[in-house]
CSV table of C-alpha atoms in Angstrom, one decimal:
chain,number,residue,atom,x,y,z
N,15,UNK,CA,64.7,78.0,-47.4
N,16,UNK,CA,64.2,80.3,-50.1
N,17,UNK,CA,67.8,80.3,-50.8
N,18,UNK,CA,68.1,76.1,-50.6
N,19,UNK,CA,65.3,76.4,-53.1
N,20,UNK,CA,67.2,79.0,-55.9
N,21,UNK,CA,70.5,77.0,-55.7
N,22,UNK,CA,68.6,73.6,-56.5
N,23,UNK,CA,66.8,75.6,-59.5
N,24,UNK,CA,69.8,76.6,-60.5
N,25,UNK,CA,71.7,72.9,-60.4
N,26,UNK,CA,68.9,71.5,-61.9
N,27,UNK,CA,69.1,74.0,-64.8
N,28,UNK,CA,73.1,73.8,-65.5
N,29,UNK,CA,72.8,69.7,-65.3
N,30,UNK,CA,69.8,70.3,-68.4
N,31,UNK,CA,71.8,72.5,-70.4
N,32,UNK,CA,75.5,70.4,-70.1
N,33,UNK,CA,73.0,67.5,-71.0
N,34,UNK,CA,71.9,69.2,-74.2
N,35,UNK,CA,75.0,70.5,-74.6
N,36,UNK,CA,76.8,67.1,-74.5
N,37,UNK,CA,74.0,65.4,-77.1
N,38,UNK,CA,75.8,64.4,-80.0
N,39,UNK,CA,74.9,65.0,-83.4
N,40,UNK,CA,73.4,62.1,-85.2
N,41,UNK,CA,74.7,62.5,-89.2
N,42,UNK,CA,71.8,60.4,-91.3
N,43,UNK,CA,72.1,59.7,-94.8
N,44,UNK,CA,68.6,58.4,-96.0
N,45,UNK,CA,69.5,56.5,-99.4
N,46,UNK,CA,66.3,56.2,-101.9
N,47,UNK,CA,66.6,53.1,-103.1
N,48,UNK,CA,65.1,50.9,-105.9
N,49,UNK,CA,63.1,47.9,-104.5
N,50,UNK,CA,64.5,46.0,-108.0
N,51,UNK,CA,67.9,46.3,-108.6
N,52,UNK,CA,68.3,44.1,-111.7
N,53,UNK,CA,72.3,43.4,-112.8
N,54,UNK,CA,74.0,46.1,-114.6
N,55,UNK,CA,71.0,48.7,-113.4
N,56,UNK,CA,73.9,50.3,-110.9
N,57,UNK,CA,77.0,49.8,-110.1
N,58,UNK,CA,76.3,48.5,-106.7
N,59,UNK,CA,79.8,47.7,-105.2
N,60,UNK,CA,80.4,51.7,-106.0
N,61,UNK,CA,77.1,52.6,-104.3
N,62,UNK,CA,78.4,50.2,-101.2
N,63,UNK,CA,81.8,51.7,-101.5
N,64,UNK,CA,80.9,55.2,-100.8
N,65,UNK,CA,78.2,54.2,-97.7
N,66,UNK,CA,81.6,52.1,-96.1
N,67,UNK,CA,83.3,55.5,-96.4
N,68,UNK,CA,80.3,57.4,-94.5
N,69,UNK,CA,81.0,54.8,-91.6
N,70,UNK,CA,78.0,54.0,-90.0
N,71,UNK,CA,77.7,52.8,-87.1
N,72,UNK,CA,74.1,51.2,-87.7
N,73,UNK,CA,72.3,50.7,-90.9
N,74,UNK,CA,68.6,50.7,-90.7
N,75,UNK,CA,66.5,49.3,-93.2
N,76,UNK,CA,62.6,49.2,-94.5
N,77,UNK,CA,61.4,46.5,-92.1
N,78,UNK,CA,59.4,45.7,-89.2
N,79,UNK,CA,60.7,45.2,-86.0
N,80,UNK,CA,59.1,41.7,-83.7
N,81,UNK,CA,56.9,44.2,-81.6
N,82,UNK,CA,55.5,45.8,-84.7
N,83,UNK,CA,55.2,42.6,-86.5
N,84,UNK,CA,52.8,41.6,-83.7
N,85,UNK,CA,50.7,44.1,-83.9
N,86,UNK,CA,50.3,43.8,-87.2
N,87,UNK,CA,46.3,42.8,-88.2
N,88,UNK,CA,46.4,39.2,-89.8
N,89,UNK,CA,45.5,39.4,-93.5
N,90,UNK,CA,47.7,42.6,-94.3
N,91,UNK,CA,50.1,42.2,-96.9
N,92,UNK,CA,53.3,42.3,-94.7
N,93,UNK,CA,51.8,40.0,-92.0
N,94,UNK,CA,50.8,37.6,-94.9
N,95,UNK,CA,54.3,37.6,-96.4
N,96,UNK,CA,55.8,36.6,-93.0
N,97,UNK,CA,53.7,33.8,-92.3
N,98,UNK,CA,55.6,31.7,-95.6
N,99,UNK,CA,58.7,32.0,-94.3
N,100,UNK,CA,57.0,30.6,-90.6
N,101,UNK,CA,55.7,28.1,-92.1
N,102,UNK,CA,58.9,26.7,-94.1
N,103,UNK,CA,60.8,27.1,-90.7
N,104,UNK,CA,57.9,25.8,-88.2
N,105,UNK,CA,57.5,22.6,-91.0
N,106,UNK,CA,61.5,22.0,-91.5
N,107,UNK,CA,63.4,23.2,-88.1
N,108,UNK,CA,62.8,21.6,-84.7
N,109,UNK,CA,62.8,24.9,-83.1
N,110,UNK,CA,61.2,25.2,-79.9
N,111,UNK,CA,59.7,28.9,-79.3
N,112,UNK,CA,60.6,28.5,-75.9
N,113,UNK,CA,64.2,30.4,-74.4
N,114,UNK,CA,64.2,32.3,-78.3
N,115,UNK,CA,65.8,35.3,-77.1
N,116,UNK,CA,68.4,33.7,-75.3
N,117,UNK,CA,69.3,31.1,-78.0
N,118,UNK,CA,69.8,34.1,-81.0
N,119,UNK,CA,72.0,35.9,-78.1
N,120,UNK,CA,74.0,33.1,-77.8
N,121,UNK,CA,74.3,32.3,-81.4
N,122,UNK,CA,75.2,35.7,-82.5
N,123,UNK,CA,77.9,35.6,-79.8
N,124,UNK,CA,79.4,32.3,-81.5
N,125,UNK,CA,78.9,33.8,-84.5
N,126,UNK,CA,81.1,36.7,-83.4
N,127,UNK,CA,83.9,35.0,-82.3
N,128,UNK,CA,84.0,32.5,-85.5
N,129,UNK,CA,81.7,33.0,-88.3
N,130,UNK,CA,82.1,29.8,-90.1
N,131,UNK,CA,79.7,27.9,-87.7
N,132,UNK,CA,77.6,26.9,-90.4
N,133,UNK,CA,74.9,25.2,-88.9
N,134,UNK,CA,74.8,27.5,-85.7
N,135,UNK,CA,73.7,30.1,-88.9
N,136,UNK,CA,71.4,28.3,-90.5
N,137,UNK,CA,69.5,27.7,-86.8
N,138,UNK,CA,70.0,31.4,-86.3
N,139,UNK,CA,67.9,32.4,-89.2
N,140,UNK,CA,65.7,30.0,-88.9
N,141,UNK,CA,64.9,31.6,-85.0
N,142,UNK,CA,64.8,35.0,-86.7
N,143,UNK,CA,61.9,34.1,-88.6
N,144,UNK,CA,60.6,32.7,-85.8
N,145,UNK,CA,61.1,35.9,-83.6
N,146,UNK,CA,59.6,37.6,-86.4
N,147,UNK,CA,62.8,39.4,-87.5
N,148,UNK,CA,62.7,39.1,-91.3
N,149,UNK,CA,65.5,41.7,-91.5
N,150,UNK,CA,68.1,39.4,-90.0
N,151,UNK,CA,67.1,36.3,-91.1
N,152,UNK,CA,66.9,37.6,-94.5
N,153,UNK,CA,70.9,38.9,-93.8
N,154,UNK,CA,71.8,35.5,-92.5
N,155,UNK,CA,70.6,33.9,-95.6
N,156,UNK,CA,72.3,36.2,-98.0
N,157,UNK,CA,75.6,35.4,-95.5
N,158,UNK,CA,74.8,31.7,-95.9
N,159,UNK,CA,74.5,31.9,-99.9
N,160,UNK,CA,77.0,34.0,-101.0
N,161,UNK,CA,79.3,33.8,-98.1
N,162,UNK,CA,79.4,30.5,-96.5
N,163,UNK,CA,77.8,27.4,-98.9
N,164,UNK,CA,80.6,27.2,-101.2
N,165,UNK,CA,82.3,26.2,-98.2
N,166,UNK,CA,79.7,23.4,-96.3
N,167,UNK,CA,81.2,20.0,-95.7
N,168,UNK,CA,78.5,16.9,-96.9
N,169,UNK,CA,77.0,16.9,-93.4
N,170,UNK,CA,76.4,21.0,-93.3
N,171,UNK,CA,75.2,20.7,-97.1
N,172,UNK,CA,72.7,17.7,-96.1
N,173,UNK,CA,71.3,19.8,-93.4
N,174,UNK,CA,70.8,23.1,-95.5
N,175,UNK,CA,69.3,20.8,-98.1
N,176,UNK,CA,66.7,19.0,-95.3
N,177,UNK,CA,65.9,22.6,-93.6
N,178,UNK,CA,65.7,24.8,-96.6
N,179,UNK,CA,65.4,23.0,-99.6
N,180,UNK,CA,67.6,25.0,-102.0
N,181,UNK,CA,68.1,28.6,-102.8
N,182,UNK,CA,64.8,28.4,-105.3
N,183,UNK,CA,62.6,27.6,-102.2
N,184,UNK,CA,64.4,30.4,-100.0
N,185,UNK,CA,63.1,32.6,-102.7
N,186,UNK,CA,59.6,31.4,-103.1
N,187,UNK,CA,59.0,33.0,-99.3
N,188,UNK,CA,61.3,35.8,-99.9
N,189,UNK,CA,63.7,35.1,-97.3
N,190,UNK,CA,66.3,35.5,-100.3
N,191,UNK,CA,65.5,38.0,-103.0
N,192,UNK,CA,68.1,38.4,-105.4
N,193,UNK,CA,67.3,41.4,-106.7
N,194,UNK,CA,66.6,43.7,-103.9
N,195,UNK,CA,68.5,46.7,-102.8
N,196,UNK,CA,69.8,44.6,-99.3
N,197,UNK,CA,71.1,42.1,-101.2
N,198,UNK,CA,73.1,44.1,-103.5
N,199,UNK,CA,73.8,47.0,-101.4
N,200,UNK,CA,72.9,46.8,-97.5
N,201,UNK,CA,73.9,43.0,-96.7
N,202,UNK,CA,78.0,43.6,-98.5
N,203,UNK,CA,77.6,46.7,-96.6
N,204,UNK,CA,77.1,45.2,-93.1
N,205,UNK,CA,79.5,42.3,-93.8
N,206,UNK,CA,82.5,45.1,-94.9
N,207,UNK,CA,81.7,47.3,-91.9
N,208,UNK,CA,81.0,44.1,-89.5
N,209,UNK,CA,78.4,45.2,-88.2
N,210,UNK,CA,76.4,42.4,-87.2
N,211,UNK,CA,72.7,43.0,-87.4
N,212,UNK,CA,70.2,45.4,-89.7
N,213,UNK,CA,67.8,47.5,-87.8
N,214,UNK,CA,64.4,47.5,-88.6
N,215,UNK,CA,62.7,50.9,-88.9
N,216,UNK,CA,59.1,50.6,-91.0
N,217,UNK,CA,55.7,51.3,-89.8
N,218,UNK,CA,53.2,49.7,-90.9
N,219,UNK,CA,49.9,50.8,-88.5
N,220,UNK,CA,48.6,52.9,-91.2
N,221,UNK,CA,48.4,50.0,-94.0
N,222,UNK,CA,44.6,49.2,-93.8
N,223,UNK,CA,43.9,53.4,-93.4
N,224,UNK,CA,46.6,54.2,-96.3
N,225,UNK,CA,45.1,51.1,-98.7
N,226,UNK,CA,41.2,52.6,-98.2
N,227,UNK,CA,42.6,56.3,-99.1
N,228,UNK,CA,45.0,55.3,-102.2
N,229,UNK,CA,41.4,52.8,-103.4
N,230,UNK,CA,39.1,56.3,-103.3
N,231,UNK,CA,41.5,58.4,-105.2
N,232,UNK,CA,42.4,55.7,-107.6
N,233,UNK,CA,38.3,55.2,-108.7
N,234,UNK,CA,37.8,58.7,-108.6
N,235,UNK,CA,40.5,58.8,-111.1
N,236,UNK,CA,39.2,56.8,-113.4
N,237,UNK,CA,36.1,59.1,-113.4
N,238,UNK,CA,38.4,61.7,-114.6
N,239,UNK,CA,40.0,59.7,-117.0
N,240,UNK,CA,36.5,58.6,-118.8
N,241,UNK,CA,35.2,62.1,-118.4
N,242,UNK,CA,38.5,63.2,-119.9
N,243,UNK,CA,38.2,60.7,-123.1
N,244,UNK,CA,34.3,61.5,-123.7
N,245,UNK,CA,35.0,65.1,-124.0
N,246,UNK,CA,38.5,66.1,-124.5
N,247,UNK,CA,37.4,70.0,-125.0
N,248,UNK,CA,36.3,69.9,-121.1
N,249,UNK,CA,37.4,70.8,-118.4
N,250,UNK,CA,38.8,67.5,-117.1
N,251,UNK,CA,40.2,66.6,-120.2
N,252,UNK,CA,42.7,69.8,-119.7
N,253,UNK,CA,43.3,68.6,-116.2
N,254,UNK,CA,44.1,65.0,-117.0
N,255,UNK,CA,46.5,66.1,-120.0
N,256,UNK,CA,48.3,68.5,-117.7
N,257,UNK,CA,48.9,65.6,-115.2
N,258,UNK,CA,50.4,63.1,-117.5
N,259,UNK,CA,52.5,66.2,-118.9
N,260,UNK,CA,53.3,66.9,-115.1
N,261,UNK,CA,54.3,63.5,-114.5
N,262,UNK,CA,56.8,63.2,-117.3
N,263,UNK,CA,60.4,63.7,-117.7
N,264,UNK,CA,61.1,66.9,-119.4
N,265,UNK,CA,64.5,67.2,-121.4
N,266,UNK,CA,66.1,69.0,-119.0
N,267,UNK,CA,65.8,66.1,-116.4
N,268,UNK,CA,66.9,63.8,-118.9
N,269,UNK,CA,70.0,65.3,-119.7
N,270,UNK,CA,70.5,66.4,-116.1
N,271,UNK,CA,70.7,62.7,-115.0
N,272,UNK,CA,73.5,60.3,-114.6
N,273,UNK,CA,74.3,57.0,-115.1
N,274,UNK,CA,73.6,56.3,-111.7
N,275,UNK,CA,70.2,55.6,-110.7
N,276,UNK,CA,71.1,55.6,-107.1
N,277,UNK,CA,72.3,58.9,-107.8
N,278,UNK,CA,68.9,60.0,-109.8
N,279,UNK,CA,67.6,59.5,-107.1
N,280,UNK,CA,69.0,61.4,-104.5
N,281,UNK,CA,68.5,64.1,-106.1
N,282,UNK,CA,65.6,67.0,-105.5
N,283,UNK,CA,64.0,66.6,-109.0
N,284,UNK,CA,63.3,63.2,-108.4
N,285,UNK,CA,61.5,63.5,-105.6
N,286,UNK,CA,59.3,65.9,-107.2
N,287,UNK,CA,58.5,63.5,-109.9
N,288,UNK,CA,57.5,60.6,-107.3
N,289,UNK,CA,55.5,62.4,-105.9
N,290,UNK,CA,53.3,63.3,-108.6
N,291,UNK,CA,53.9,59.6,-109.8
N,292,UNK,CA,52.9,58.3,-106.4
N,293,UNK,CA,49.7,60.7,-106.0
N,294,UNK,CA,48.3,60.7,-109.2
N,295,UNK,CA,49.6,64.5,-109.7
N,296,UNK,CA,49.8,65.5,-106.4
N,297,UNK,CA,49.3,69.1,-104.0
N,298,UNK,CA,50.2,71.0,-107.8
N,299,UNK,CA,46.7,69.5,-109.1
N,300,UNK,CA,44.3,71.1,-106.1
N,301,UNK,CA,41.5,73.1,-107.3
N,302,UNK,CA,41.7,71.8,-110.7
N,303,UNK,CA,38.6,71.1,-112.2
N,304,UNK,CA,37.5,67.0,-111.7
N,305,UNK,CA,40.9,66.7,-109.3
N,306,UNK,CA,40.2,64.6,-106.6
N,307,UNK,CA,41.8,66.7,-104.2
N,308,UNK,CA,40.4,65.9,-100.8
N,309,UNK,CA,41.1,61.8,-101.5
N,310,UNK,CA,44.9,63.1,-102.4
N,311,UNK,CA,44.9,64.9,-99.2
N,312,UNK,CA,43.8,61.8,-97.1
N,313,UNK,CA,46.7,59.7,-98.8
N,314,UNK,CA,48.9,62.2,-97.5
N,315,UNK,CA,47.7,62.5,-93.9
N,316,UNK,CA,48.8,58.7,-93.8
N,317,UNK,CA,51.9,58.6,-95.6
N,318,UNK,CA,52.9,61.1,-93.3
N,319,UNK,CA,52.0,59.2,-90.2
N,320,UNK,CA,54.0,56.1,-91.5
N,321,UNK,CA,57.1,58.1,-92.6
N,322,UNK,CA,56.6,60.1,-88.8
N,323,UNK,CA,56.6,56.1,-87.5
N,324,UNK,CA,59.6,55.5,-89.9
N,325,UNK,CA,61.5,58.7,-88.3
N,326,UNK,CA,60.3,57.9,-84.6
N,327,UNK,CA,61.8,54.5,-84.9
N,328,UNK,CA,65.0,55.1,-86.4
N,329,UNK,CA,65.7,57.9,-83.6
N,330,UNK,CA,64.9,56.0,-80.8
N,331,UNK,CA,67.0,53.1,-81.7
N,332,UNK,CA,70.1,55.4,-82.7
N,333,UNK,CA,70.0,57.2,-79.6
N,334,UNK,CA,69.6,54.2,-77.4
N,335,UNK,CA,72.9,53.1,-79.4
N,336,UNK,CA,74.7,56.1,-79.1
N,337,UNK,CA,75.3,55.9,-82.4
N,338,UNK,CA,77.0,59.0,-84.0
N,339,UNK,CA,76.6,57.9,-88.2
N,340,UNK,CA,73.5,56.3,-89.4
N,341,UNK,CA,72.4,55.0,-92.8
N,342,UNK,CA,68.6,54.6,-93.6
N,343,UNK,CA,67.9,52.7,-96.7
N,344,UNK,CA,64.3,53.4,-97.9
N,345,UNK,CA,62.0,53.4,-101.0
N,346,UNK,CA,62.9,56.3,-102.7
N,347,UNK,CA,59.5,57.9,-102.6
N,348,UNK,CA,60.5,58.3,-98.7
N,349,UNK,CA,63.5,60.1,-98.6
N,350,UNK,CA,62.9,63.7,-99.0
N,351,UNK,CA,59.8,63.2,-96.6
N,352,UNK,CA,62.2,61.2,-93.6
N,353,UNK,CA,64.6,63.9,-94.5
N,354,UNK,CA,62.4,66.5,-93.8
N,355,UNK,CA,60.9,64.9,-90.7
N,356,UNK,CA,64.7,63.7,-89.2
N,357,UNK,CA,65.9,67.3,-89.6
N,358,UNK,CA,63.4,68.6,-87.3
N,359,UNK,CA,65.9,66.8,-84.6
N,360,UNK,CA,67.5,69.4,-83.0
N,361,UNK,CA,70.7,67.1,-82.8
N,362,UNK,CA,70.5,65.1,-86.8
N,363,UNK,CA,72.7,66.1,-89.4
N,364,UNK,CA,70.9,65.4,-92.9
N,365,UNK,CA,73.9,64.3,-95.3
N,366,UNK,CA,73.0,64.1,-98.9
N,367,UNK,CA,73.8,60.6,-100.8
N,368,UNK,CA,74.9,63.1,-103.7
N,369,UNK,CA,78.2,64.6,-100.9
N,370,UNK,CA,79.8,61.1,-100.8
């Protein structure tokens, strides 16, 4: 018996290694992006360019996915934003929310086999919004109006007219937003690699906790800032002047950068600057005199958690996938963090935007 029992130990351990053995690596670029991207900011067909050359097989973006959207509190800022686009599709589609998931199946699968069913798209995004999917219906509309609509006959013109209005009312509930980084960089990037859906990988459970921590630091802040101007021999005056020196660009970074702020970006310097940018000086400010360090520290603790949430979503959907290249596009504040956080993945493969 004993025997029996050794060789089973002994199976059961070679079939656990081979397993880890066979796990592929998962190479992740995380691009920092710029949540405006006006025209002539970038050259944004180059910054396409060199992610079609990566090859992803999936491209994840900074949204939520229907589950998370659910469980989002009503009254938060992302649940809010949502509920436009609801109601212009609820007001404007007939679109039962019965059989949802089985009618976007079967239109992407149309869609798939001939992509100029114009109004099988415009029904398609209109049942992403109402699944809650604002990544994809967001990508179907940026399809629709700089893909498809220069090509509608009257009758598939009438009925984008009737359903959405026109591309000013699209915009008014953000389902098109002409300056953000999917629209310049992510959506050509999916439609050149046909890849037919964006993944959403954001977390937002930590919103209400994140929004109390950022309001304490920012007050206590301001007490520094009036102590600082009533007596600018004290002590907090020579902490608040070495925080606004802290937080600006030296020289060297200006010459050091490109003309590429996708570029900028990427690299290690920047990320440095955000973060004293985004926490009002940062981990270099504790112990300074008048420093609200222990508010700082509580903003922290939850932008970790959501960027852990980021990192724990895009994982779990790339390994479901199989998927063997990956491209996260993210706030640029997030990237060295989700970097971090990815590489602790025995099998991810950090590539830097900057190797492309």
């Amino acid at each position: 018996m004993k025997a029996h029992i050794k060789v089973l130990f002994t199976m059961l351990f070679l079939l656990l290694a081979s397993q880890r053995l066979l796990a592929q690596t998962i190479e992740i670029i995380v691009l920092g992006s710029d949540h405006e991207n006006k025209p002539g900011a970038e050259d944004y067909p180059q910054v396409t360019a060199k992610l079609f050359k990566f090859n992803p097989d999936m491209v994840f973006g900074e949204y939520l996915s229907p589950a998370d959207y659910a469980a989002l509190e009503p009254g938060t800022w992302a649940y809010n934003g949502m509920q436009k686009a609801k109601h212009l599709v609820t007001s404007k589609f007939n679109r039962p929310a019965k059989s949802l998931d089985k009618r976007i199946a079967t239109a992407e699968a149309a869609l798939r086999k001939f992509p100029y069913l114009h109004k099988v798209r415009m029904d398609l995004a209109a049942d992403y919004v109402l699944n809650s999917d604002r990544a994809n219906a967001e990508y179907q509309i940026y399809l629709i109006e700089h893909e498809m609509k220069p090509y509608f006959g009257k009758e598939e013109l009438a009925y984008y007219q009737q359903h959405f209005g026109n591309t000013d009312t699209l915009k008014s509930v953000r389902l098109y937003r002409p300056w953000s980084e999917y629209t310049n960089i992510y959506f050509p990037l999916l439609k050149q690699m046909k890849l037919g859906k964006l993944f959403p990988m954001d977390c937002q459970k930590y919103d209400r906790s994140w929004s109390a921590a950022w309001a304490k630091t920012d007050s206590a802040m301001k007490v520094l800032e009036r102590s600082a101007k009533a007596d600018t021999t004290s002590a907090a005056a020579k902490t608040y002047a070495a925080i606004e020196k802290y937080s600006m660009l030296s020289e060297a970074d200006i010459k050091g950068m490109t003309k590429s702020p996708y570029s900028n970006m990427a690299h290690p310097r920047y990320a440095e600057l955000n973060d004293a940018w985004n926490f009002y000086g940062g981990r270099h400010f504790y112990g300074w005199p008048g420093f609200p360090e222990q508010h700082v520290k509580e903003m922290y603790a939850q932008w970790t958690l959501r960027n852990e949430g980021m990192c724990a979503n895009v994982l779990a959907q790339a390994k479901a996938n199989n998927a063997r290249k990956v491209v996260v596009a993210v706030g640029a504040a997030h990237r060295q963090i989700m970097e971090t956080i990815l590489a602790k993945d025995p099998h991810v493969k950090i590539v830097s935007y900057l190797t492309l």
